[in-house]
Amino acid sequence: MDAAYRTMVMDRIMHKTERMLEQIGDRSPHVAREDGVYDDLPHWWWTSGFWPGILWLMHDMTGSDAYRQAAWDWDARIEHWFSRYPLELHHDVGFQFLPTAVIKHQLTGDQEALRIGLRSADFMAGRFNSAGGFIRAWNGDHIGWAIIDCMMNLPLLFWASRESGDPRYKHIAVRHADTILKNAVREDGSVAHILSFNAETGEFIEQLGGQGYGPDSAWSRGNAWGLYGFAIAYRNTGDQRYLDASKRIAHHFIAALPDDAVPHWDFRVEQPEEEERDSSAGAIAASGLIEIAEHVPHAQKRIYQAAAERILTSLTERYATWDQPEHQAILLQGTGHKPAGENINVSLIYGDYYYIEAMAKLNGWSRRIF
Ligand code: GLY
């Protein structure tokens, strides 16, 4: 991808997000279907940070005050839901407060954003199961479940340790990453979605399929979370095992991609050509591959950078809505939860977020939230 193409795509993104700002307004988008209209979910839903994350990122890239104003209140809106625990917020506070409170504090120095960010880190740390060394994922009955997605929530804890000077957040993040590395990342670089533990003794029980095709399958978005999450764990700790894990997941991910480089929703479905894509998995992996490229020796960089660019070029050319100005999303063909029959072949706000994030990084955006 040459410099002119990177700039051209970023220009398209800027035009698109200006339009999205008018179209989406105050809504909290998650999914847009065929009519191209993003829905409006309650702010406790795990995806509520991504739209304000796009706004903060675009403010940082362009300096435009319109983005800053639209993004400003989102950390407080989501924080409101802490009073409803244990019914709503869960380990995904990382996805919710990194692109709201944390980036707001980084960009503006706002002390209220710092307080909210640290409060969310306290909440996340409070979900740690010390017997099993994992952060509990969801609420409800599954007290002993940890999931691969949580690798992307760990930067909240690393950030909180840096801001507060208290290493306990980081200790929890490292224990959790070690548990996931041991039990979810397989020899061949594929990753399981859910890990089940005995919450009382901490004993590991089994891998579960979750949003993937089965317990021994490779849900592409989960694999993208793992790829990116371990690279971030390396950035925050310098522990080579995490970078090696990220690379191993990346090698499996790249090798399993179809010809157009945008993954199907699971790499191990029986008839992939009959299955839906998940453009969001491609976008997340592309941003993660760029992260890996930042940490490997010069001779290795090209492998990861080229794979990221191949995915992003395909998303740009074949999966985007540039010629549909009324469509409120950027990427088409995301798949939320195929086994549950939910949100299949739709636009997903996190697909849009990570696509923009990856393209912004290729255009010199050096701030790191995740
Ligand atoms: N974190 C849930 C998902 O990726 O669908």
mmCIF file of C-alpha atoms and ligand atoms in Angstrom:
data_model
loop_
_atom_site.group_PDB
_atom_site.id
_atom_site.type_symbol
_atom_site.label_atom_id
_atom_site.label_comp_id
_atom_site.label_asym_id
_atom_site.label_seq_id
_atom_site.Cartn_x
_atom_site.Cartn_y
_atom_site.Cartn_z
ATOM 1 C CA MET A 1 0.000 0.000 0.000
ATOM 2 C CA ASP A 2 1.751 3.161 -1.102
ATOM 3 C CA ALA A 3 1.560 6.544 0.625
ATOM 4 C CA ALA A 4 -0.882 7.995 -1.919
ATOM 5 C CA TYR A 5 -3.322 5.117 -1.391
ATOM 6 C CA ARG A 6 -3.063 5.401 2.414
ATOM 7 C CA THR A 7 -3.824 9.120 2.196
ATOM 8 C CA MET A 8 -6.702 8.538 -0.215
ATOM 9 C CA VAL A 9 -8.317 6.007 2.161
ATOM 10 C CA MET A 10 -7.873 8.342 5.145
ATOM 11 C CA ASP A 11 -9.544 11.137 3.162
ATOM 12 C CA ARG A 12 -12.469 8.841 2.444
ATOM 13 C CA ILE A 13 -12.672 7.957 6.136
ATOM 14 C CA MET A 14 -12.703 11.646 7.069
ATOM 15 C CA HIS A 15 -15.578 12.355 4.682
ATOM 16 C CA LYS A 16 -17.452 9.315 5.918
ATOM 17 C CA THR A 17 -17.040 10.094 9.616
ATOM 18 C CA GLU A 18 -18.151 13.710 9.083
ATOM 19 C CA ARG A 19 -21.334 12.289 7.616
ATOM 20 C CA MET A 20 -21.645 9.685 10.399
ATOM 21 C CA LEU A 21 -21.410 12.496 12.947
ATOM 22 C CA GLU A 22 -24.584 14.023 11.483
ATOM 23 C CA GLN A 23 -26.335 10.708 10.912
ATOM 24 C CA ILE A 24 -25.620 8.969 14.230
ATOM 25 C CA GLY A 25 -25.875 11.974 16.512
ATOM 26 C CA ASP A 26 -26.319 10.895 20.119
ATOM 27 C CA ARG A 27 -27.166 7.270 19.420
ATOM 28 C CA SER A 28 -25.054 4.381 20.761
ATOM 29 C CA PRO A 29 -24.586 2.271 17.638
ATOM 30 C CA HIS A 30 -23.802 -1.424 17.485
ATOM 31 C CA VAL A 31 -25.304 -2.941 14.304
ATOM 32 C CA ALA A 32 -26.508 -1.571 10.953
ATOM 33 C CA ARG A 33 -28.475 -3.866 8.671
ATOM 34 C CA GLU A 34 -29.523 -3.624 5.030
ATOM 35 C CA ASP A 35 -31.186 -0.235 5.466
ATOM 36 C CA GLY A 36 -27.827 1.144 6.595
ATOM 37 C CA VAL A 37 -29.195 2.693 9.814
ATOM 38 C CA TYR A 38 -27.226 2.080 12.971
ATOM 39 C CA ASP A 39 -29.274 0.933 15.966
ATOM 40 C CA ASP A 40 -29.204 2.627 19.380
ATOM 41 C CA LEU A 41 -28.356 0.398 22.344
ATOM 42 C CA PRO A 42 -28.224 1.179 26.062
ATOM 43 C CA HIS A 43 -24.824 2.416 27.156
ATOM 44 C CA TRP A 44 -24.116 -0.628 29.280
ATOM 45 C CA TRP A 45 -23.749 -2.769 26.150
ATOM 46 C CA TRP A 46 -20.119 -3.809 25.566
ATOM 47 C CA THR A 47 -19.833 -1.909 22.270
ATOM 48 C CA SER A 48 -20.741 1.524 23.657
ATOM 49 C CA GLY A 49 -17.124 2.782 23.602
ATOM 50 C CA PHE A 50 -16.469 2.330 19.899
ATOM 51 C CA TRP A 51 -18.457 5.216 18.431
ATOM 52 C CA PRO A 52 -17.005 7.742 20.904
ATOM 53 C CA GLY A 53 -13.645 6.042 20.249
ATOM 54 C CA ILE A 54 -14.010 6.899 16.565
ATOM 55 C CA LEU A 55 -14.899 10.467 17.536
ATOM 56 C CA TRP A 56 -11.863 10.901 19.809
ATOM 57 C CA LEU A 57 -9.564 9.313 17.240
ATOM 58 C CA MET A 58 -10.846 11.597 14.482
ATOM 59 C CA HIS A 59 -10.503 14.598 16.791
ATOM 60 C CA ASP A 60 -6.901 13.584 17.438
ATOM 61 C CA MET A 61 -6.217 13.107 13.721
ATOM 62 C CA THR A 62 -7.941 16.265 12.474
ATOM 63 C CA GLY A 63 -8.059 18.678 15.432
ATOM 64 C CA SER A 64 -11.771 19.197 14.697
ATOM 65 C CA ASP A 65 -13.723 20.407 17.704
ATOM 66 C CA ALA A 66 -16.985 18.897 16.445
ATOM 67 C CA TYR A 67 -15.650 15.413 17.165
ATOM 68 C CA ARG A 68 -14.404 16.430 20.619
ATOM 69 C CA GLN A 69 -17.748 17.940 21.571
ATOM 70 C CA ALA A 70 -19.669 14.887 20.399
ATOM 71 C CA ALA A 71 -17.323 12.540 22.274
ATOM 72 C CA TRP A 72 -17.067 14.503 25.501
ATOM 73 C CA ASP A 73 -19.877 13.044 27.666
ATOM 74 C CA TRP A 74 -19.593 9.399 26.782
ATOM 75 C CA ASP A 75 -17.430 8.304 29.710
ATOM 76 C CA ALA A 76 -19.989 9.735 32.149
ATOM 77 C CA ARG A 77 -22.910 8.179 30.262
ATOM 78 C CA ILE A 78 -21.372 4.732 30.529
ATOM 79 C CA GLU A 79 -20.217 5.258 34.113
ATOM 80 C CA HIS A 80 -23.835 5.800 35.092
ATOM 81 C CA TRP A 81 -24.346 2.045 34.719
ATOM 82 C CA PHE A 82 -21.943 1.109 37.519
ATOM 83 C CA SER A 83 -24.788 1.683 39.931
ATOM 84 C CA ARG A 84 -26.648 -1.199 38.239
ATOM 85 C CA TYR A 85 -23.963 -3.861 38.905
ATOM 86 C CA PRO A 86 -24.084 -6.899 38.764
ATOM 87 C CA LEU A 87 -26.679 -6.924 36.023
ATOM 88 C CA GLU A 88 -24.990 -5.039 33.244
ATOM 89 C CA LEU A 89 -21.326 -3.989 33.091
ATOM 90 C CA HIS A 90 -18.732 -6.770 33.111
ATOM 91 C CA HIS A 91 -15.110 -7.382 32.040
ATOM 92 C CA ASP A 92 -15.673 -5.432 28.809
ATOM 93 C CA VAL A 93 -15.264 -2.156 30.668
ATOM 94 C CA GLY A 94 -11.917 -2.091 28.830
ATOM 95 C CA PHE A 95 -13.677 -1.869 25.478
ATOM 96 C CA GLN A 96 -15.936 0.803 26.958
ATOM 97 C CA PHE A 97 -13.594 3.078 28.910
ATOM 98 C CA LEU A 98 -10.317 2.882 26.968
ATOM 99 C CA PRO A 99 -11.833 4.706 23.954
ATOM 100 C CA THR A 100 -13.764 7.134 26.211
ATOM 101 C CA ALA A 101 -12.342 8.014 29.655
ATOM 102 C CA VAL A 102 -8.743 6.944 28.972
ATOM 103 C CA ILE A 103 -8.300 8.673 25.629
ATOM 104 C CA LYS A 104 -10.202 11.721 26.905
ATOM 105 C CA HIS A 105 -7.788 12.003 29.805
ATOM 106 C CA GLN A 106 -4.809 11.504 27.503
ATOM 107 C CA LEU A 107 -5.975 14.164 25.067
ATOM 108 C CA THR A 108 -7.397 16.759 27.428
ATOM 109 C CA GLY A 109 -5.974 16.031 30.895
ATOM 110 C CA ASP A 110 -9.542 16.020 32.231
ATOM 111 C CA GLN A 111 -9.425 14.869 35.883
ATOM 112 C CA GLU A 112 -12.980 13.567 35.889
ATOM 113 C CA ALA A 113 -12.063 11.270 32.994
ATOM 114 C CA LEU A 114 -9.091 10.041 35.025
ATOM 115 C CA ARG A 115 -11.395 9.294 37.967
ATOM 116 C CA ILE A 116 -13.845 7.403 35.739
ATOM 117 C CA GLY A 117 -11.067 5.457 34.056
ATOM 118 C CA LEU A 118 -9.590 4.415 37.405
ATOM 119 C CA ARG A 119 -13.023 3.506 38.722
ATOM 120 C CA SER A 120 -13.553 1.204 35.750
ATOM 121 C CA ALA A 121 -10.132 -0.387 36.338
ATOM 122 C CA ASP A 122 -11.072 -1.012 39.998
ATOM 123 C CA PHE A 123 -14.251 -2.673 38.815
ATOM 124 C CA MET A 124 -12.362 -4.865 36.351
ATOM 125 C CA ALA A 125 -9.712 -5.800 38.920
ATOM 126 C CA GLY A 126 -12.529 -6.778 41.267
ATOM 127 C CA ARG A 127 -13.527 -9.527 38.831
ATOM 128 C CA PHE A 128 -10.209 -11.321 39.292
ATOM 129 C CA ASN A 129 -10.411 -14.927 40.476
ATOM 130 C CA SER A 130 -7.150 -15.447 42.367
ATOM 131 C CA ALA A 131 -7.552 -19.238 42.629
ATOM 132 C CA GLY A 132 -7.656 -19.647 38.847
ATOM 133 C CA GLY A 133 -5.661 -16.542 37.897
ATOM 134 C CA PHE A 134 -8.293 -15.184 35.516
ATOM 135 C CA ILE A 135 -10.646 -12.248 35.173
ATOM 136 C CA ARG A 136 -14.245 -13.368 35.196
ATOM 137 C CA ALA A 137 -15.875 -12.569 31.863
ATOM 138 C CA TRP A 138 -19.628 -12.158 32.000
ATOM 139 C CA ASN A 139 -22.262 -11.887 34.732
ATOM 140 C CA GLY A 140 -24.939 -14.503 35.366
ATOM 141 C CA ASP A 141 -24.311 -18.168 36.067
ATOM 142 C CA HIS A 142 -20.890 -18.603 34.502
ATOM 143 C CA ILE A 143 -18.748 -17.456 37.399
ATOM 144 C CA GLY A 144 -15.800 -19.599 36.215
ATOM 145 C CA TRP A 145 -15.587 -18.418 32.612
ATOM 146 C CA ALA A 146 -12.770 -16.411 31.060
ATOM 147 C CA ILE A 147 -12.752 -15.454 27.377
ATOM 148 C CA ILE A 148 -10.095 -14.562 24.830
ATOM 149 C CA ASP A 149 -11.714 -11.155 24.148
ATOM 150 C CA CYS A 150 -10.551 -9.981 27.584
ATOM 151 C CA MET A 151 -6.978 -9.720 26.297
ATOM 152 C CA MET A 152 -8.189 -6.478 24.709
ATOM 153 C CA ASN A 153 -9.502 -5.209 28.049
ATOM 154 C CA LEU A 154 -6.156 -5.642 29.839
ATOM 155 C CA PRO A 155 -4.698 -2.295 28.661
ATOM 156 C CA LEU A 156 -7.132 -0.636 31.087
ATOM 157 C CA LEU A 157 -5.296 -2.330 33.956
ATOM 158 C CA PHE A 158 -1.829 -1.529 32.594
ATOM 159 C CA TRP A 159 -2.921 2.094 32.185
ATOM 160 C CA ALA A 160 -4.331 2.215 35.723
ATOM 161 C CA SER A 161 -1.040 0.992 37.167
ATOM 162 C CA ARG A 162 0.845 3.698 35.321
ATOM 163 C CA GLU A 163 -1.598 6.462 36.330
ATOM 164 C CA SER A 164 -2.000 5.434 39.962
ATOM 165 C CA GLY A 165 1.508 4.143 40.637
ATOM 166 C CA ASP A 166 -0.074 0.984 42.063
ATOM 167 C CA PRO A 167 1.294 -2.191 40.433
ATOM 168 C CA ARG A 168 -1.612 -4.407 41.533
ATOM 169 C CA TYR A 169 -3.634 -3.706 38.369
ATOM 170 C CA LYS A 170 -0.668 -4.815 36.268
ATOM 171 C CA HIS A 171 -0.172 -7.922 38.433
ATOM 172 C CA ILE A 172 -3.755 -8.967 37.713
ATOM 173 C CA ALA A 173 -3.365 -8.308 33.981
ATOM 174 C CA VAL A 174 -0.208 -10.445 33.856
ATOM 175 C CA ARG A 175 -1.767 -13.330 35.818
ATOM 176 C CA HIS A 176 -4.767 -13.283 33.493
ATOM 177 C CA ALA A 177 -2.607 -13.159 30.344
ATOM 178 C CA ASP A 178 -0.538 -16.112 31.603
ATOM 179 C CA THR A 179 -3.689 -18.153 32.245
ATOM 180 C CA ILE A 180 -5.042 -17.410 28.778
ATOM 181 C CA LEU A 181 -1.685 -18.161 27.171
ATOM 182 C CA LYS A 182 -1.540 -21.528 28.913
ATOM 183 C CA ASN A 183 -5.099 -22.648 28.296
ATOM 184 C CA ALA A 184 -6.491 -20.874 25.216
ATOM 185 C CA VAL A 185 -3.605 -20.534 22.749
ATOM 186 C CA ARG A 186 -3.042 -23.849 20.993
ATOM 187 C CA GLU A 187 0.200 -25.243 19.575
ATOM 188 C CA ASP A 188 -0.856 -24.421 16.012
ATOM 189 C CA GLY A 189 -1.611 -20.780 16.851
ATOM 190 C CA SER A 190 -5.392 -21.105 16.854
ATOM 191 C CA VAL A 191 -7.264 -19.835 19.910
ATOM 192 C CA ALA A 192 -10.316 -21.013 21.845
ATOM 193 C CA HIS A 193 -13.054 -18.536 22.729
ATOM 194 C CA ILE A 194 -14.165 -19.588 26.228
ATOM 195 C CA LEU A 195 -12.198 -21.211 29.052
ATOM 196 C CA SER A 196 -14.145 -22.837 31.854
ATOM 197 C CA PHE A 197 -12.678 -23.078 35.370
ATOM 198 C CA ASN A 198 -13.892 -24.291 38.730
ATOM 199 C CA ALA A 199 -14.435 -20.889 40.314
ATOM 200 C CA GLU A 200 -13.847 -22.291 43.820
ATOM 201 C CA THR A 201 -10.593 -24.222 43.271
ATOM 202 C CA GLY A 202 -9.384 -22.468 40.128
ATOM 203 C CA GLU A 203 -8.937 -25.788 38.325
ATOM 204 C CA PHE A 204 -9.086 -25.528 34.520
ATOM 205 C CA ILE A 205 -11.960 -27.631 33.144
ATOM 206 C CA GLU A 206 -12.256 -27.187 29.370
ATOM 207 C CA GLN A 207 -12.309 -25.004 26.264
ATOM 208 C CA LEU A 208 -15.778 -24.099 24.956
ATOM 209 C CA GLY A 209 -16.830 -23.005 21.466
ATOM 210 C CA GLY A 210 -18.724 -19.845 22.440
ATOM 211 C CA GLN A 211 -19.131 -17.670 19.366
ATOM 212 C CA GLY A 212 -17.074 -20.166 17.350
ATOM 213 C CA TYR A 213 -18.169 -23.241 15.433
ATOM 214 C CA GLY A 214 -17.126 -25.642 18.201
ATOM 215 C CA PRO A 215 -14.774 -26.214 21.158
ATOM 216 C CA ASP A 216 -11.822 -27.017 18.880
ATOM 217 C CA SER A 217 -12.638 -24.505 16.149
ATOM 218 C CA ALA A 218 -11.050 -21.123 15.479
ATOM 219 C CA TRP A 219 -13.565 -18.256 15.744
ATOM 220 C CA SER A 220 -11.883 -15.633 13.596
ATOM 221 C CA ARG A 221 -12.787 -12.595 15.720
ATOM 222 C CA GLY A 222 -11.630 -14.354 18.881
ATOM 223 C CA ASN A 223 -8.378 -15.192 17.134
ATOM 224 C CA ALA A 224 -8.040 -11.530 16.148
ATOM 225 C CA TRP A 225 -8.634 -10.456 19.770
ATOM 226 C CA GLY A 226 -5.882 -12.860 20.853
ATOM 227 C CA LEU A 227 -3.464 -11.751 18.132
ATOM 228 C CA TYR A 228 -3.860 -8.081 19.029
ATOM 229 C CA GLY A 229 -4.256 -8.599 22.783
ATOM 230 C CA PHE A 230 -0.997 -10.491 23.243
ATOM 231 C CA ALA A 231 0.888 -7.916 21.169
ATOM 232 C CA ILE A 232 -0.435 -5.232 23.525
ATOM 233 C CA ALA A 233 0.494 -7.330 26.561
ATOM 234 C CA TYR A 234 4.029 -7.407 25.145
ATOM 235 C CA ARG A 235 4.037 -3.618 24.660
ATOM 236 C CA ASN A 236 3.020 -3.172 28.304
ATOM 237 C CA THR A 237 5.349 -5.750 29.875
ATOM 238 C CA GLY A 238 8.239 -6.485 27.503
ATOM 239 C CA ASP A 239 7.586 -10.195 28.141
ATOM 240 C CA GLN A 240 8.794 -11.990 24.999
ATOM 241 C CA ARG A 241 6.365 -14.900 25.565
ATOM 242 C CA TYR A 242 3.455 -12.589 24.783
ATOM 243 C CA LEU A 243 4.993 -11.343 21.530
ATOM 244 C CA ASP A 244 5.761 -14.929 20.529
ATOM 245 C CA ALA A 245 2.139 -15.904 21.251
ATOM 246 C CA SER A 246 0.856 -12.966 19.217
ATOM 247 C CA LYS A 247 3.096 -13.962 16.298
ATOM 248 C CA ARG A 248 2.006 -17.593 16.512
ATOM 249 C CA ILE A 249 -1.667 -16.569 16.406
ATOM 250 C CA ALA A 250 -0.876 -14.203 13.529
ATOM 251 C CA HIS A 251 0.824 -16.949 11.511
ATOM 252 C CA HIS A 252 -2.201 -19.207 11.882
ATOM 253 C CA PHE A 253 -4.553 -16.305 11.084
ATOM 254 C CA ILE A 254 -2.669 -15.272 7.935
ATOM 255 C CA ALA A 255 -2.357 -18.857 6.699
ATOM 256 C CA ALA A 256 -6.080 -19.473 7.211
ATOM 257 C CA LEU A 257 -7.276 -16.388 5.287
ATOM 258 C CA PRO A 258 -9.259 -16.938 2.097
ATOM 259 C CA ASP A 259 -8.094 -15.485 -1.224
ATOM 260 C CA ASP A 260 -9.531 -12.022 -0.610
ATOM 261 C CA ALA A 261 -7.901 -11.853 2.859
ATOM 262 C CA VAL A 262 -11.147 -11.205 4.764
ATOM 263 C CA PRO A 263 -11.883 -14.102 7.123
ATOM 264 C CA HIS A 264 -14.992 -16.175 7.363
ATOM 265 C CA TRP A 265 -16.528 -16.049 10.835
ATOM 266 C CA ASP A 266 -14.732 -19.258 11.853
ATOM 267 C CA PHE A 267 -11.628 -20.679 10.189
ATOM 268 C CA ARG A 268 -12.782 -24.260 10.761
ATOM 269 C CA VAL A 269 -16.315 -24.396 9.424
ATOM 270 C CA GLU A 270 -16.839 -27.398 7.178
ATOM 271 C CA GLN A 271 -17.774 -25.491 3.993
ATOM 272 C CA PRO A 272 -16.187 -22.046 4.325
ATOM 273 C CA GLU A 273 -17.289 -20.969 0.851
ATOM 274 C CA GLU A 274 -20.907 -21.266 2.038
ATOM 275 C CA GLU A 275 -20.350 -19.285 5.227
ATOM 276 C CA GLU A 276 -20.441 -15.568 5.996
ATOM 277 C CA ARG A 277 -17.395 -13.369 6.376
ATOM 278 C CA ASP A 278 -16.603 -11.358 9.455
ATOM 279 C CA SER A 279 -15.110 -8.101 8.222
ATOM 280 C CA SER A 280 -14.642 -6.980 11.851
ATOM 281 C CA ALA A 281 -12.240 -9.878 12.477
ATOM 282 C CA GLY A 282 -10.202 -8.686 9.494
ATOM 283 C CA ALA A 283 -10.115 -5.096 10.752
ATOM 284 C CA ILE A 284 -9.109 -6.092 14.301
ATOM 285 C CA ALA A 285 -6.407 -8.444 13.036
ATOM 286 C CA ALA A 286 -5.050 -5.771 10.667
ATOM 287 C CA SER A 287 -4.646 -3.304 13.531
ATOM 288 C CA GLY A 288 -3.026 -6.063 15.621
ATOM 289 C CA LEU A 289 -0.631 -6.988 12.815
ATOM 290 C CA ILE A 290 0.479 -3.356 12.607
ATOM 291 C CA GLU A 291 1.110 -3.526 16.362
ATOM 292 C CA ILE A 292 3.251 -6.672 15.935
ATOM 293 C CA ALA A 293 5.214 -4.970 13.138
ATOM 294 C CA GLU A 294 6.150 -2.224 15.618
ATOM 295 C CA HIS A 295 7.844 -4.714 17.952
ATOM 296 C CA VAL A 296 9.690 -7.204 15.731
ATOM 297 C CA PRO A 297 13.188 -6.800 14.255
ATOM 298 C CA HIS A 298 13.330 -4.877 10.986
ATOM 299 C CA ALA A 299 13.734 -7.999 8.824
ATOM 300 C CA GLN A 300 10.422 -9.420 10.118
ATOM 301 C CA LYS A 301 8.322 -6.257 9.896
ATOM 302 C CA ARG A 302 7.326 -6.689 6.262
ATOM 303 C CA ILE A 303 5.511 -9.998 6.917
ATOM 304 C CA TYR A 304 3.089 -8.432 9.408
ATOM 305 C CA GLN A 305 2.788 -5.050 7.739
ATOM 306 C CA ALA A 306 2.097 -6.620 4.329
ATOM 307 C CA ALA A 307 -0.554 -8.941 5.787
ATOM 308 C CA ALA A 308 -2.253 -5.975 7.490
ATOM 309 C CA GLU A 309 -2.209 -3.976 4.264
ATOM 310 C CA ARG A 310 -3.576 -6.901 2.239
ATOM 311 C CA ILE A 311 -6.563 -7.185 4.606
ATOM 312 C CA LEU A 312 -7.135 -3.418 4.693
ATOM 313 C CA THR A 313 -6.937 -3.089 0.923
ATOM 314 C CA SER A 314 -9.513 -5.828 0.484
ATOM 315 C CA LEU A 315 -11.814 -4.261 3.097
ATOM 316 C CA THR A 316 -11.442 -0.902 1.351
ATOM 317 C CA GLU A 317 -12.069 -2.226 -2.149
ATOM 318 C CA ARG A 318 -14.696 -4.922 -1.553
ATOM 319 C CA TYR A 319 -16.407 -4.461 1.810
ATOM 320 C CA ALA A 320 -16.940 -0.726 2.283
ATOM 321 C CA THR A 321 -19.857 1.645 1.686
ATOM 322 C CA TRP A 322 -18.037 4.522 -0.051
ATOM 323 C CA ASP A 323 -20.651 4.613 -2.811
ATOM 324 C CA GLN A 324 -23.571 4.593 -0.335
ATOM 325 C CA PRO A 325 -23.526 7.984 1.434
ATOM 326 C CA GLU A 326 -26.745 7.217 3.305
ATOM 327 C CA HIS A 327 -25.264 4.057 4.815
ATOM 328 C CA GLN A 328 -24.171 4.958 8.352
ATOM 329 C CA ALA A 329 -21.433 2.319 8.651
ATOM 330 C CA ILE A 330 -18.159 1.883 6.802
ATOM 331 C CA LEU A 331 -17.738 -1.889 6.619
ATOM 332 C CA LEU A 332 -20.279 -4.423 5.377
ATOM 333 C CA GLN A 333 -20.337 -8.184 6.011
ATOM 334 C CA GLY A 334 -19.610 -8.426 9.715
ATOM 335 C CA THR A 335 -20.838 -11.392 11.710
ATOM 336 C CA GLY A 336 -21.674 -10.931 15.388
ATOM 337 C CA HIS A 337 -22.675 -14.343 16.756
ATOM 338 C CA LYS A 338 -23.334 -16.981 14.133
ATOM 339 C CA PRO A 339 -24.082 -19.935 16.452
ATOM 340 C CA ALA A 340 -26.788 -17.859 18.174
ATOM 341 C CA GLY A 341 -28.122 -16.650 14.808
ATOM 342 C CA GLU A 342 -27.488 -13.028 15.862
ATOM 343 C CA ASN A 343 -26.209 -10.175 13.716
ATOM 344 C CA ILE A 344 -25.102 -12.099 10.652
ATOM 345 C CA ASN A 345 -23.866 -10.273 7.557
ATOM 346 C CA VAL A 346 -24.300 -6.802 9.073
ATOM 347 C CA SER A 347 -22.187 -3.753 9.800
ATOM 348 C CA LEU A 348 -20.628 -3.722 13.262
ATOM 349 C CA ILE A 349 -19.408 -0.578 15.005
ATOM 350 C CA TYR A 350 -16.247 -2.307 16.259
ATOM 351 C CA GLY A 351 -15.438 -3.335 12.672
ATOM 352 C CA ASP A 352 -15.610 0.347 11.766
ATOM 353 C CA TYR A 353 -13.549 1.357 14.819
ATOM 354 C CA TYR A 354 -10.649 -1.032 14.168
ATOM 355 C CA TYR A 355 -10.662 -0.330 10.433
ATOM 356 C CA ILE A 356 -10.310 3.405 11.151
ATOM 357 C CA GLU A 357 -7.740 2.731 13.873
ATOM 358 C CA ALA A 358 -5.613 0.579 11.542
ATOM 359 C CA MET A 359 -5.770 3.100 8.694
ATOM 360 C CA ALA A 360 -4.980 5.933 11.121
ATOM 361 C CA LYS A 361 -1.892 4.053 12.318
ATOM 362 C CA LEU A 362 -0.774 3.605 8.696
ATOM 363 C CA ASN A 363 -1.203 7.372 8.363
ATOM 364 C CA GLY A 364 1.007 8.139 11.353
ATOM 365 C CA TRP A 365 -1.432 8.098 14.288
ATOM 366 C CA SER A 366 0.889 7.233 17.158
ATOM 367 C CA ARG A 367 -1.461 7.329 20.144
ATOM 368 C CA ARG A 368 -2.226 3.894 21.556
ATOM 369 C CA ILE A 369 -5.437 3.152 23.469
ATOM 370 C CA PHE A 370 -5.660 -0.596 23.021
HETATM 371 N N1 GLY B 1 -16.529 -9.367 22.680
HETATM 372 C C1 GLY B 1 -17.598 -10.008 22.010
HETATM 373 C C2 GLY B 1 -17.423 -10.175 20.564
HETATM 374 O O1 GLY B 1 -16.371 -10.052 20.007
HETATM 375 O O2 GLY B 1 -18.429 -10.445 19.918
#
